[in-house]
Amino acid sequence: MPRPNIILTGFMGTGKTTVGKILARHLGYGFVDTDERIQARSGKTIPEIFQEEGEAAFRCLEAAVARELAAGEGMVVATGGRMMLDPENAETLGRSGRVFCLQAAPEEILARVAGDAGAVRPLLEGGDPLARILALLKERAAGYARFPQVRTSGRTPEEVAGRILEACQADPAS
Ligand code: S3P
Protein backbone atom coordinates (compact mmCIF):
# COMPACT_ATOMS: atom_id res chain seq x y z
CA MET A 1 0.00 0.00 0.00
CA PRO A 2 1.44 3.42 -0.90
CA ARG A 3 2.28 5.70 1.98
CA PRO A 4 2.18 9.23 0.59
CA ASN A 5 4.38 11.72 2.37
CA ILE A 6 2.91 14.51 4.45
CA ILE A 7 4.63 17.82 3.83
CA LEU A 8 4.22 20.69 6.24
CA THR A 9 4.81 24.22 5.04
CA GLY A 10 4.10 27.60 6.62
CA PHE A 11 5.92 30.54 8.11
CA MET A 12 8.73 30.19 10.65
CA GLY A 13 7.41 29.44 14.12
CA THR A 14 4.11 27.93 13.05
CA GLY A 15 5.01 24.58 14.61
CA LYS A 16 5.94 22.47 11.57
CA THR A 17 8.62 20.50 13.38
CA THR A 18 6.66 19.96 16.60
CA VAL A 19 3.48 18.94 14.77
CA GLY A 20 5.42 16.90 12.21
CA LYS A 21 7.01 14.73 14.89
CA ILE A 22 3.60 14.02 16.44
CA LEU A 23 2.14 13.14 13.05
CA ALA A 24 5.04 10.83 12.24
CA ARG A 25 4.59 9.00 15.53
CA HIS A 26 0.85 8.53 14.93
CA LEU A 27 1.33 7.26 11.41
CA GLY A 28 4.45 5.18 12.01
CA TYR A 29 6.18 7.38 9.42
CA GLY A 30 9.75 8.66 9.36
CA PHE A 31 10.31 12.33 10.15
CA VAL A 32 12.57 14.76 8.31
CA ASP A 33 13.18 18.42 9.06
CA THR A 34 14.70 19.96 5.96
CA ASP A 35 16.71 22.58 7.89
CA GLU A 36 18.23 19.83 10.03
CA ARG A 37 19.10 17.80 6.96
CA ILE A 38 20.78 20.78 5.35
CA GLN A 39 22.74 21.50 8.52
CA ALA A 40 23.84 17.88 8.90
CA ARG A 41 24.92 17.73 5.27
CA SER A 42 26.84 20.98 5.18
CA GLY A 43 28.27 20.74 8.68
CA LYS A 44 27.12 24.33 9.24
CA THR A 45 24.23 25.95 11.03
CA ILE A 46 21.59 27.81 9.00
CA PRO A 47 22.93 31.23 10.15
CA GLU A 48 26.46 30.15 9.15
CA ILE A 49 25.28 29.13 5.68
CA PHE A 50 23.46 32.45 5.21
CA GLN A 51 26.44 34.41 6.47
CA GLU A 52 29.25 32.54 4.74
CA GLU A 53 27.59 31.44 1.50
CA GLY A 54 24.53 33.66 1.17
CA GLU A 55 20.81 33.01 0.94
CA ALA A 56 20.98 31.88 -2.69
CA ALA A 57 23.35 29.05 -1.74
CA PHE A 58 20.97 28.01 1.05
CA ARG A 59 18.06 27.92 -1.43
CA CYS A 60 20.11 25.64 -3.72
CA LEU A 61 20.70 23.26 -0.81
CA GLU A 62 16.95 23.36 -0.09
CA ALA A 63 16.12 22.48 -3.69
CA ALA A 64 18.49 19.51 -3.60
CA VAL A 65 16.84 18.22 -0.41
CA ALA A 66 13.37 18.69 -1.95
CA ARG A 67 14.34 16.56 -4.96
CA GLU A 68 15.84 13.90 -2.77
CA LEU A 69 12.84 13.67 -0.41
CA ALA A 70 10.42 13.57 -3.33
CA ALA A 71 11.77 10.15 -4.25
CA GLY A 72 10.77 8.69 -0.88
CA GLU A 73 7.50 7.77 0.84
CA GLY A 74 6.18 7.22 4.33
CA MET A 75 7.69 10.43 5.69
CA VAL A 76 6.45 13.52 7.39
CA VAL A 77 8.54 16.42 6.10
CA ALA A 78 8.77 19.69 8.04
CA THR A 79 10.03 22.15 5.45
CA GLY A 80 11.89 25.42 5.97
CA GLY A 81 9.47 28.36 5.82
CA ARG A 82 10.15 29.29 2.23
CA MET A 83 10.93 25.94 0.65
CA MET A 84 7.45 25.19 -0.72
CA LEU A 85 7.05 28.74 -2.05
CA ASP A 86 9.54 27.87 -4.74
CA PRO A 87 7.44 26.53 -7.64
CA GLU A 88 9.93 23.82 -8.54
CA ASN A 89 10.19 22.56 -4.95
CA ALA A 90 6.40 22.65 -4.61
CA GLU A 91 5.98 20.69 -7.81
CA THR A 92 8.65 18.10 -7.03
CA LEU A 93 8.01 17.48 -3.36
CA GLY A 94 4.27 18.17 -3.58
CA ARG A 95 3.87 15.25 -5.97
CA SER A 96 5.13 12.82 -3.33
CA GLY A 97 2.18 13.37 -1.00
CA ARG A 98 -0.08 15.91 0.66
CA VAL A 99 0.91 19.41 1.64
CA PHE A 100 -0.56 21.34 4.57
CA CYS A 101 0.22 24.93 5.47
CA LEU A 102 0.33 25.77 9.17
CA GLN A 103 -0.64 29.31 10.10
CA ALA A 104 -0.37 31.40 13.25
CA ALA A 105 -0.89 35.01 14.28
CA PRO A 106 2.19 37.24 13.83
CA GLU A 107 2.50 37.91 17.59
CA GLU A 108 2.42 34.20 18.25
CA ILE A 109 5.07 33.58 15.60
CA LEU A 110 7.26 36.19 17.30
CA ALA A 111 6.81 34.58 20.71
CA ARG A 112 7.60 31.12 19.34
CA VAL A 113 10.72 32.09 17.42
CA ALA A 114 11.97 34.19 20.34
CA GLY A 115 11.59 31.17 22.62
CA ASP A 116 13.37 28.88 20.15
CA ALA A 117 16.94 29.67 21.15
CA GLY A 118 18.30 26.65 19.28
CA ALA A 119 17.18 27.91 15.86
CA VAL A 120 18.25 31.42 14.92
CA ARG A 121 16.37 32.69 11.86
CA PRO A 122 18.71 34.90 9.82
CA LEU A 123 15.78 36.51 8.00
CA LEU A 124 14.40 37.85 11.29
CA GLU A 125 17.69 39.10 12.67
CA GLY A 126 18.44 42.81 13.04
CA GLY A 127 15.83 45.51 13.36
CA ASP A 128 12.31 45.02 14.55
CA PRO A 129 11.43 41.30 14.30
CA LEU A 130 7.64 41.82 14.39
CA ALA A 131 7.85 44.31 11.52
CA ARG A 132 10.01 41.81 9.63
CA ILE A 133 7.50 39.01 10.27
CA LEU A 134 4.60 41.19 9.05
CA ALA A 135 6.49 42.21 5.91
CA LEU A 136 7.51 38.65 5.05
CA LEU A 137 4.00 37.31 5.75
CA LYS A 138 2.58 39.90 3.37
CA GLU A 139 5.14 39.08 0.72
CA ARG A 140 4.45 35.35 1.05
CA ALA A 141 0.68 35.39 1.62
CA ALA A 142 -0.30 34.39 -1.92
CA GLY A 143 2.29 31.61 -1.96
CA TYR A 144 1.11 30.02 1.27
CA ALA A 145 -2.55 30.44 0.26
CA ARG A 146 -2.08 27.83 -2.50
CA PHE A 147 -2.02 25.07 0.12
CA PRO A 148 -4.74 23.80 2.48
CA GLN A 149 -4.53 25.91 5.64
CA VAL A 150 -4.38 24.61 9.19
CA ARG A 151 -4.80 27.12 12.02
CA THR A 152 -2.47 26.57 14.97
CA SER A 153 -3.38 29.56 17.19
CA GLY A 154 -5.42 28.43 20.17
CA ARG A 155 -4.68 24.78 19.47
CA THR A 156 -2.14 22.42 20.99
CA PRO A 157 0.31 20.67 18.63
CA GLU A 158 -1.61 17.43 19.26
CA GLU A 159 -4.85 19.09 18.16
CA VAL A 160 -3.20 20.46 15.04
CA ALA A 161 -1.83 17.01 14.21
CA GLY A 162 -5.31 15.59 14.82
CA ARG A 163 -6.81 17.98 12.26
CA ILE A 164 -4.28 16.94 9.67
CA LEU A 165 -4.86 13.25 10.33
CA GLU A 166 -8.62 13.80 10.00
CA ALA A 167 -8.12 15.56 6.67
CA CYS A 168 -5.97 12.69 5.41
CA GLN A 169 -8.48 10.07 6.53
CA ALA A 170 -11.45 11.97 5.12
CA ASP A 171 -9.84 12.19 1.69
CA PRO A 172 -7.14 9.51 1.54
CA ALA A 173 -6.75 9.43 -2.23
CA SER A 174 -5.68 13.02 -2.84
C1 S3P B 1 13.31 30.36 6.48
C2 S3P B 1 12.79 29.52 7.45
C3 S3P B 1 13.65 28.70 8.32
C4 S3P B 1 14.97 28.38 7.61
C5 S3P B 1 15.63 29.64 7.16
C6 S3P B 1 14.77 30.46 6.20
C7 S3P B 1 12.38 31.19 5.68
O1 S3P B 1 12.98 27.48 8.63
O2 S3P B 1 14.75 27.53 6.53
O3 S3P B 1 15.96 30.39 8.31
O4 S3P B 1 12.82 31.79 4.69
O5 S3P B 1 11.17 31.23 6.03
P1 S3P B 1 11.74 27.37 9.68
O6 S3P B 1 10.50 27.72 8.93
O7 S3P B 1 11.78 25.95 10.09
O8 S3P B 1 12.03 28.32 10.78
GROMACS .gro file of C-alpha atoms and ligand atoms in nm:
model
  190
    1MET     CA    1   0.000   0.000   0.000
    2PRO     CA    2   0.144   0.342  -0.090
    3ARG     CA    3   0.228   0.570   0.198
    4PRO     CA    4   0.218   0.923   0.059
    5ASN     CA    5   0.438   1.172   0.237
    6ILE     CA    6   0.291   1.451   0.445
    7ILE     CA    7   0.463   1.782   0.383
    8LEU     CA    8   0.422   2.069   0.624
    9THR     CA    9   0.481   2.422   0.504
   10GLY     CA   10   0.410   2.760   0.662
   11PHE     CA   11   0.592   3.054   0.811
   12MET     CA   12   0.873   3.019   1.065
   13GLY     CA   13   0.741   2.944   1.412
   14THR     CA   14   0.411   2.793   1.305
   15GLY     CA   15   0.501   2.458   1.461
   16LYS     CA   16   0.594   2.247   1.157
   17THR     CA   17   0.862   2.050   1.338
   18THR     CA   18   0.666   1.996   1.660
   19VAL     CA   19   0.348   1.894   1.477
   20GLY     CA   20   0.542   1.690   1.221
   21LYS     CA   21   0.701   1.473   1.489
   22ILE     CA   22   0.360   1.402   1.644
   23LEU     CA   23   0.214   1.314   1.305
   24ALA     CA   24   0.504   1.083   1.224
   25ARG     CA   25   0.459   0.900   1.553
   26HIS     CA   26   0.085   0.853   1.493
   27LEU     CA   27   0.133   0.726   1.141
   28GLY     CA   28   0.445   0.518   1.201
   29TYR     CA   29   0.618   0.738   0.942
   30GLY     CA   30   0.975   0.866   0.936
   31PHE     CA   31   1.031   1.233   1.015
   32VAL     CA   32   1.257   1.476   0.831
   33ASP     CA   33   1.318   1.842   0.906
   34THR     CA   34   1.470   1.996   0.596
   35ASP     CA   35   1.671   2.258   0.789
   36GLU     CA   36   1.823   1.983   1.003
   37ARG     CA   37   1.910   1.780   0.696
   38ILE     CA   38   2.078   2.078   0.535
   39GLN     CA   39   2.274   2.150   0.852
   40ALA     CA   40   2.384   1.788   0.890
   41ARG     CA   41   2.492   1.773   0.527
   42SER     CA   42   2.684   2.098   0.518
   43GLY     CA   43   2.827   2.074   0.868
   44LYS     CA   44   2.712   2.433   0.924
   45THR     CA   45   2.423   2.595   1.103
   46ILE     CA   46   2.159   2.781   0.900
   47PRO     CA   47   2.293   3.123   1.015
   48GLU     CA   48   2.646   3.015   0.915
   49ILE     CA   49   2.528   2.913   0.568
   50PHE     CA   50   2.346   3.245   0.521
   51GLN     CA   51   2.644   3.441   0.647
   52GLU     CA   52   2.925   3.254   0.474
   53GLU     CA   53   2.759   3.144   0.150
   54GLY     CA   54   2.453   3.366   0.117
   55GLU     CA   55   2.081   3.301   0.094
   56ALA     CA   56   2.098   3.188  -0.269
   57ALA     CA   57   2.335   2.905  -0.174
   58PHE     CA   58   2.097   2.801   0.105
   59ARG     CA   59   1.806   2.792  -0.143
   60CYS     CA   60   2.011   2.564  -0.372
   61LEU     CA   61   2.070   2.326  -0.081
   62GLU     CA   62   1.695   2.336  -0.009
   63ALA     CA   63   1.612   2.248  -0.369
   64ALA     CA   64   1.849   1.951  -0.360
   65VAL     CA   65   1.684   1.822  -0.041
   66ALA     CA   66   1.337   1.869  -0.195
   67ARG     CA   67   1.434   1.656  -0.496
   68GLU     CA   68   1.584   1.390  -0.277
   69LEU     CA   69   1.284   1.367  -0.041
   70ALA     CA   70   1.042   1.357  -0.333
   71ALA     CA   71   1.177   1.015  -0.425
   72GLY     CA   72   1.077   0.869  -0.088
   73GLU     CA   73   0.750   0.777   0.084
   74GLY     CA   74   0.618   0.722   0.433
   75MET     CA   75   0.769   1.043   0.569
   76VAL     CA   76   0.645   1.352   0.739
   77VAL     CA   77   0.854   1.642   0.610
   78ALA     CA   78   0.877   1.969   0.804
   79THR     CA   79   1.003   2.215   0.545
   80GLY     CA   80   1.189   2.542   0.597
   81GLY     CA   81   0.947   2.836   0.582
   82ARG     CA   82   1.015   2.929   0.223
   83MET     CA   83   1.093   2.594   0.065
   84MET     CA   84   0.745   2.519  -0.072
   85LEU     CA   85   0.705   2.874  -0.205
   86ASP     CA   86   0.954   2.787  -0.474
   87PRO     CA   87   0.744   2.653  -0.764
   88GLU     CA   88   0.993   2.382  -0.854
   89ASN     CA   89   1.019   2.256  -0.495
   90ALA     CA   90   0.640   2.265  -0.461
   91GLU     CA   91   0.598   2.069  -0.781
   92THR     CA   92   0.865   1.810  -0.703
   93LEU     CA   93   0.801   1.748  -0.336
   94GLY     CA   94   0.427   1.817  -0.358
   95ARG     CA   95   0.387   1.525  -0.597
   96SER     CA   96   0.513   1.282  -0.333
   97GLY     CA   97   0.218   1.337  -0.100
   98ARG     CA   98  -0.008   1.591   0.066
   99VAL     CA   99   0.091   1.941   0.164
  100PHE     CA  100  -0.056   2.134   0.457
  101CYS     CA  101   0.022   2.493   0.547
  102LEU     CA  102   0.033   2.577   0.917
  103GLN     CA  103  -0.064   2.931   1.010
  104ALA     CA  104  -0.037   3.140   1.325
  105ALA     CA  105  -0.089   3.501   1.428
  106PRO     CA  106   0.219   3.724   1.383
  107GLU     CA  107   0.250   3.791   1.759
  108GLU     CA  108   0.242   3.420   1.825
  109ILE     CA  109   0.507   3.358   1.560
  110LEU     CA  110   0.726   3.619   1.730
  111ALA     CA  111   0.681   3.458   2.071
  112ARG     CA  112   0.760   3.112   1.934
  113VAL     CA  113   1.072   3.209   1.742
  114ALA     CA  114   1.197   3.419   2.034
  115GLY     CA  115   1.159   3.117   2.262
  116ASP     CA  116   1.337   2.888   2.015
  117ALA     CA  117   1.694   2.967   2.115
  118GLY     CA  118   1.830   2.665   1.928
  119ALA     CA  119   1.718   2.791   1.586
  120VAL     CA  120   1.825   3.142   1.492
  121ARG     CA  121   1.637   3.269   1.186
  122PRO     CA  122   1.871   3.490   0.982
  123LEU     CA  123   1.578   3.651   0.800
  124LEU     CA  124   1.440   3.785   1.129
  125GLU     CA  125   1.769   3.910   1.267
  126GLY     CA  126   1.844   4.281   1.304
  127GLY     CA  127   1.583   4.551   1.336
  128ASP     CA  128   1.231   4.502   1.455
  129PRO     CA  129   1.143   4.130   1.430
  130LEU     CA  130   0.764   4.182   1.439
  131ALA     CA  131   0.785   4.431   1.152
  132ARG     CA  132   1.001   4.181   0.963
  133ILE     CA  133   0.750   3.901   1.027
  134LEU     CA  134   0.460   4.119   0.905
  135ALA     CA  135   0.649   4.221   0.591
  136LEU     CA  136   0.751   3.865   0.505
  137LEU     CA  137   0.400   3.731   0.575
  138LYS     CA  138   0.258   3.990   0.337
  139GLU     CA  139   0.514   3.908   0.072
  140ARG     CA  140   0.445   3.535   0.105
  141ALA     CA  141   0.068   3.539   0.162
  142ALA     CA  142  -0.030   3.439  -0.192
  143GLY     CA  143   0.229   3.161  -0.196
  144TYR     CA  144   0.111   3.002   0.127
  145ALA     CA  145  -0.255   3.044   0.026
  146ARG     CA  146  -0.208   2.783  -0.250
  147PHE     CA  147  -0.202   2.507   0.012
  148PRO     CA  148  -0.474   2.380   0.248
  149GLN     CA  149  -0.453   2.591   0.564
  150VAL     CA  150  -0.438   2.461   0.919
  151ARG     CA  151  -0.480   2.712   1.202
  152THR     CA  152  -0.247   2.657   1.497
  153SER     CA  153  -0.338   2.956   1.719
  154GLY     CA  154  -0.542   2.843   2.017
  155ARG     CA  155  -0.468   2.478   1.947
  156THR     CA  156  -0.214   2.242   2.099
  157PRO     CA  157   0.031   2.067   1.863
  158GLU     CA  158  -0.161   1.743   1.926
  159GLU     CA  159  -0.485   1.909   1.816
  160VAL     CA  160  -0.320   2.046   1.504
  161ALA     CA  161  -0.183   1.701   1.421
  162GLY     CA  162  -0.531   1.559   1.482
  163ARG     CA  163  -0.681   1.798   1.226
  164ILE     CA  164  -0.428   1.694   0.967
  165LEU     CA  165  -0.486   1.325   1.033
  166GLU     CA  166  -0.862   1.380   1.000
  167ALA     CA  167  -0.812   1.556   0.667
  168CYS     CA  168  -0.597   1.269   0.541
  169GLN     CA  169  -0.848   1.007   0.653
  170ALA     CA  170  -1.145   1.197   0.512
  171ASP     CA  171  -0.984   1.219   0.169
  172PRO     CA  172  -0.714   0.951   0.154
  173ALA     CA  173  -0.675   0.943  -0.223
  174SER     CA  174  -0.568   1.302  -0.284
  175S3P     C1  175   1.331   3.036   0.648
  175S3P     C2  176   1.279   2.952   0.745
  175S3P     C3  177   1.365   2.870   0.832
  175S3P     C4  178   1.497   2.838   0.761
  175S3P     C5  179   1.563   2.964   0.716
  175S3P     C6  180   1.477   3.046   0.620
  175S3P     C7  181   1.238   3.119   0.568
  175S3P     O1  182   1.298   2.748   0.863
  175S3P     O2  183   1.475   2.753   0.653
  175S3P     O3  184   1.596   3.039   0.831
  175S3P     O4  185   1.282   3.179   0.469
  175S3P     O5  186   1.117   3.123   0.603
  175S3P     P1  187   1.174   2.737   0.968
  175S3P     O6  188   1.050   2.772   0.893
  175S3P     O7  189   1.178   2.595   1.009
  175S3P     O8  190   1.203   2.832   1.078
   0.00000   0.00000   0.00000
